Every structure is written in C-alpha cells, then in structure tokens.
Amino acid sequence: MSYTGRFRVWRGSSVGGELVDFDVEVNEGEVVLDVIHRLQATQAPDLAVRWNCKAGKCGSCSAEINGRPRLLCMTRMSLFAPDDVVTVTPMRTFPVIRDLVTDVSYNYEKAREILSFTPPIDLAPGEYRMSQADVQRSQEFRKCIECFLCQDTCHVVRDHEENKRAFAGPRFLMRVAELEMHPLDVSDRVSAAQDEHGLGRCNITKCCTEVCPEGIKITDNALIPMKERVAGQRYDPLVWLGRTIRRR
Ligand code: SF4
Ligand code: F3S
Ligand code: FES
C-alpha cells in the first residue's frame, strides 16, 4: 500500500529555523529514514541528515520524531496512521549544525573525561583473568551504539545547558559503572562518578532507559548500582570511619 504522507521537517541552521510542511510518498514496509531520503531526492536536495548503516547499528541517524528521541532508520512508518502529521526535528539537547544534523561534541568531551581501564600494575596483558559472570554483566553495556538518544532525553541537560559542564549523562555514567564493575579495574570510579561526572544529579527518572534503541537497562543496571556504591562508600558509618583512619 502506498499513500501520500504528511511530514513537518525542521529546516534551519545554528542561527534559527522553522518547521516546513512536505507531502511525501510512503510505501509499505518503509521507515522514516526512507521517507527523508525520498524527500531529499524529490523536493529538498539540500536537506541535511546524518545516517550511515540504516540498520540501527551505527547510531548516526538520531533525531526526534513527534518529539520523541528515536533512530530514523528504526522507526517504522506503520507506527503512524496515513493521515497523521509526522514531525521530524533534530535532537534538542545538542546545537544544530544544519536541518536534522546536530553537533554532538559534548558527548565526545565527556567520553574523554573518563579515565580509561586501569588494570593492576603487576598484571601484564595476557595475564588478565575474570569470571564469566563478570564478563556477562558488562556485555549489556557494550551493546551501546553511541546514538546519544539517552543523552538527548535526560532532563538534567535537555533544558539546562549550564549542567553540561558538570554532568556526563547516562551513556557515560554507564561507562563509569561498567569500569567500576570490572574486577580488574583499580581506579576509584565511585568518587569520580559523584565528584567529576555528576552522578548525584541523576534522579532516576529512567527516561534514558525508555529511549535506548538497544534496550539497555541504563538506570536499573548501571546508574542505580553506581549510586548504591556511592552510598555504601560515603554514607555507611563503618566504611566512612575505615576510609578516614586509612587517610591518616
Ligand atoms: Fe544510545 Fe542506548 Fe548507548 Fe544511550 S546507552 S547512547 S541510548 S545505545
Ligand atoms: Fe537522566 Fe536517566 Fe538519570 S534520564 S536523570 S540519567 S535515570
Ligand atoms: Fe545507522 Fe540509523 S543509520 S543507526
């Protein structure tokens, strides 16, 4: 079945823009990215959109569809009725470069702030051993395709540009948790999570988990366990006493 779909697409640049209406052919089995490509081919050849794999694996085509952060290539047109207006806008949390393309440098800056895996000094590569349970636990986090939809949706930075400096966002707090759970990592990730990466600003709204296209349980499996470790280290009186005595 084919029909003429009604689309409203944001066009503009870093200095401003507007929603523009288009009528575009939609065919059975298509995803929103197919329609955006047809729009480029037939009516708006200069429409900027970032994409690569068209298979939900490169994380490039992140945008907002009817206000919800989504991958353009994994959002089926069958989700909408033929007479719905489908609104496609760039991710709101990051500065627009042009049309649907945003500048996601914030995320790379946050990635660089995380100390890399730090194994014990007396273990050489090749001598690392860890249990299968620990391997499996971090496997979930390693499914991340770095689409940054979770970063886009988290209210801590979505409407608060001023929080970006002190908050790494769910994707990178999850990375800190992954390293903290690694049995061979010897860095103090608990203090870093709270003091450097802003874990305390997360109030567990779980919006990040809801939009993750990989279905990673970011909040339940990474952020909450990390918060528990902070609470255990900072607010358990015995742990606090032990740490204070050790520091002397
Ligand atoms: Fe995207 Fe999920 Fe990774 Fe966040 S955790 S960047 S939503 S894949
Ligand atoms: Fe933000 Fe996710 Fe926490 S949306 S507030 S990082 S649970
Ligand atoms: Fe690669 Fe959509 S184009 S995830």
XYZ file of C-alpha atoms and ligand atoms in Angstrom:
267
model
C 0.000 0.000 0.000
C 1.280 3.485 -0.853
C -0.074 6.787 0.296
C 0.929 10.436 0.476
C 2.171 11.118 3.992
C 2.209 14.482 5.678
C 5.575 15.489 7.146
C 6.770 18.504 9.046
C 10.550 18.750 9.000
C 12.747 21.255 10.787
C 14.907 23.248 8.366
C 17.498 25.724 9.525
C 20.948 26.273 10.955
C 22.650 27.327 14.185
C 21.122 30.790 13.890
C 17.499 29.675 13.595
C 14.984 27.803 11.508
C 11.404 26.643 11.159
C 9.203 23.631 10.569
C 8.409 23.133 6.885
C 5.491 21.017 5.626
C 6.002 18.396 2.913
C 3.766 15.789 1.309
C 5.852 12.704 0.529
C 5.066 9.251 -0.884
C 5.164 6.460 1.696
C 5.328 2.772 0.749
C 4.590 -0.349 2.744
C 7.472 -1.509 4.941
C 9.290 1.822 4.965
C 10.948 3.555 7.885
C 11.120 7.307 8.485
C 14.651 7.464 7.012
C 13.316 6.076 3.681
C 10.866 8.958 3.534
C 13.536 11.508 4.432
C 15.679 10.127 1.594
C 12.728 10.390 -0.821
C 12.198 13.960 0.347
C 15.849 14.713 -0.446
C 15.570 13.005 -3.846
C 12.389 14.726 -4.945
C 11.856 18.034 -3.138
C 14.669 19.130 -0.825
C 18.078 18.067 -2.212
C 19.895 20.236 0.337
C 18.172 18.697 3.395
C 20.929 17.679 5.830
C 20.542 14.361 7.652
C 23.204 12.151 9.199
C 22.970 8.390 8.628
C 25.207 5.502 7.750
C 24.139 1.881 8.305
C 20.342 2.035 8.004
C 20.329 -0.973 10.322
C 20.194 0.526 13.819
C 23.853 -0.144 14.453
C 25.909 2.972 13.680
C 23.995 5.391 15.915
C 24.159 8.215 13.339
C 20.525 8.873 12.451
C 19.320 10.047 15.867
C 16.596 12.705 15.763
C 13.202 13.396 17.323
C 10.009 12.103 15.765
C 6.855 13.714 17.086
C 9.016 14.939 19.971
C 10.386 11.541 20.963
C 14.108 10.755 20.572
C 14.388 7.937 18.012
C 16.574 6.424 15.321
C 15.187 7.478 11.918
C 16.196 4.135 10.409
C 14.441 2.024 13.050
C 11.152 3.922 13.226
C 8.613 2.192 11.023
C 6.083 4.309 9.166
C 3.467 1.737 10.189
C 3.596 3.282 13.691
C 1.619 6.207 12.288
C -1.797 6.426 10.640
C -1.732 7.604 6.996
C -3.381 10.898 7.947
C -1.021 11.637 10.876
C 1.402 14.525 10.528
C 4.881 13.144 11.271
C 7.160 15.826 12.695
C 10.910 15.289 12.393
C 13.237 17.590 14.334
C 16.915 17.488 15.335
C 17.964 16.329 18.803
C 17.104 19.210 21.098
C 19.939 18.850 23.598
C 22.744 19.486 21.116
C 23.427 22.564 18.961
C 22.092 22.380 15.416
C 24.590 22.424 12.581
C 22.001 22.245 9.809
C 18.487 20.797 9.467
C 18.486 17.402 11.236
C 22.220 17.329 11.947
C 23.445 18.324 15.398
C 26.866 18.890 16.885
C 27.334 16.027 19.360
C 30.828 17.084 20.529
C 29.570 17.331 24.125
C 29.436 13.551 24.183
C 32.998 13.093 22.945
C 34.227 15.621 25.510
C 32.508 13.625 28.261
C 33.990 10.384 26.927
C 37.468 11.868 27.135
C 36.958 12.839 30.781
C 36.649 9.193 31.849
C 39.881 7.566 32.887
C 40.447 4.509 30.713
C 40.544 0.930 32.030
C 43.241 0.718 34.707
C 44.436 -2.852 35.410
C 46.604 -3.768 38.418
C 50.176 -2.631 37.879
C 51.626 -6.115 38.473
C 49.486 -7.832 35.805
C 50.709 -7.968 32.219
C 48.288 -8.119 29.282
C 47.582 -11.805 28.746
C 47.500 -12.466 32.487
C 44.073 -10.903 32.975
C 41.528 -13.393 34.335
C 37.920 -12.737 35.236
C 34.835 -14.838 35.800
C 32.238 -15.412 33.101
C 29.594 -13.743 35.287
C 31.592 -10.504 35.273
C 32.079 -10.721 31.509
C 28.347 -11.187 31.014
C 27.395 -8.315 33.272
C 29.319 -5.763 31.232
C 28.150 -7.300 27.962
C 24.854 -5.422 28.190
C 26.620 -2.064 28.428
C 28.850 -2.892 25.491
C 25.813 -3.103 23.199
C 25.746 0.716 23.221
C 25.828 2.136 19.662
C 26.548 5.698 20.873
C 23.429 7.142 19.308
C 23.234 9.617 22.226
C 19.445 9.405 22.386
C 19.740 8.833 26.131
C 21.921 11.920 26.413
C 19.359 13.856 24.372
C 16.411 12.852 26.520
C 17.887 13.271 30.009
C 16.238 16.301 31.582
C 19.367 17.178 33.551
C 20.897 18.596 30.366
C 17.950 18.742 27.926
C 16.741 22.120 29.145
C 19.776 23.069 31.194
C 22.778 23.955 29.107
C 24.510 25.071 32.300
C 24.528 21.482 33.634
C 26.552 20.100 30.738
C 29.857 21.074 32.285
C 29.273 19.004 35.436
C 27.160 16.093 34.132
C 28.444 13.277 31.946
C 24.960 11.992 31.076
C 23.574 8.439 31.224
C 25.723 6.981 28.441
C 28.960 7.982 30.169
C 27.828 7.339 33.720
C 27.040 3.854 32.411
C 30.614 3.617 31.109
C 31.916 4.606 34.549
C 29.696 1.919 36.115
C 30.935 -0.654 33.599
C 34.535 0.082 34.582
C 33.660 0.132 38.290
C 32.092 -3.332 37.956
C 35.172 -4.629 36.140
C 37.014 -6.872 38.644
C 40.433 -5.867 37.297
C 39.937 -2.108 37.257
C 41.729 -0.445 40.164
C 40.713 3.210 39.679
C 38.447 4.892 42.222
C 35.387 5.158 39.993
C 32.996 5.751 42.902
C 34.458 9.132 43.868
C 34.925 10.098 40.230
C 31.295 9.238 39.393
C 29.989 11.512 42.110
C 32.532 14.338 42.130
C 33.631 14.574 38.498
C 30.863 13.067 36.380
C 27.789 14.369 38.259
C 26.068 11.094 39.226
C 24.247 12.904 42.068
C 22.326 14.998 39.519
C 20.589 11.896 38.147
C 17.282 11.490 39.959
C 16.447 8.132 38.358
C 13.657 9.315 36.063
C 14.571 6.421 33.704
C 13.799 8.440 30.542
C 17.234 7.384 29.250
C 16.303 3.706 29.556
C 12.977 4.285 27.795
C 14.562 5.656 24.615
C 17.587 3.358 24.334
C 17.265 1.529 20.993
C 19.479 -1.290 22.298
C 17.159 -1.904 25.237
C 19.973 -1.402 27.739
C 18.650 -1.046 31.275
C 20.809 2.011 31.875
C 19.126 3.125 35.083
C 18.485 -0.210 36.791
C 21.694 -1.994 35.831
C 24.245 0.842 35.746
C 23.125 4.081 37.428
C 21.323 2.670 40.469
C 24.099 0.151 41.320
C 26.586 3.015 40.976
C 24.514 5.175 43.323
C 24.414 2.271 45.786
C 28.199 2.067 45.710
C 28.451 5.811 46.370
C 26.012 5.480 49.284
C 27.931 2.475 50.607
C 31.245 4.276 50.449
C 30.177 7.731 51.617
C 27.288 7.235 53.972
C 27.959 3.881 55.648
C 29.447 4.984 59.021
C 31.810 1.971 59.227
C 33.115 2.463 55.695
C 33.474 6.203 56.347
C 35.427 5.515 59.580
C 37.688 2.997 57.818
C 38.441 5.431 54.989
C 39.114 8.290 57.427
C 41.512 6.178 59.514
C 43.292 4.928 56.373
C 43.792 8.523 55.200
C 45.630 9.450 58.421
Fe 22.168 5.085 22.558
Fe 21.436 3.346 24.488
Fe 24.029 3.879 24.065
Fe 22.449 5.710 25.156
S 23.025 3.724 26.064
S 23.971 6.062 23.564
S 20.524 5.345 24.094
S 22.615 2.881 22.649
Fe 18.737 11.289 33.374
Fe 18.473 8.691 33.113
Fe 19.066 9.708 35.465
S 17.244 10.229 32.172
S 18.020 11.655 35.436
S 20.315 9.805 33.660
S 17.775 7.966 35.069
Fe 22.829 3.700 11.482
Fe 20.335 4.599 11.800
S 21.607 4.827 10.072
S 21.618 3.634 13.270
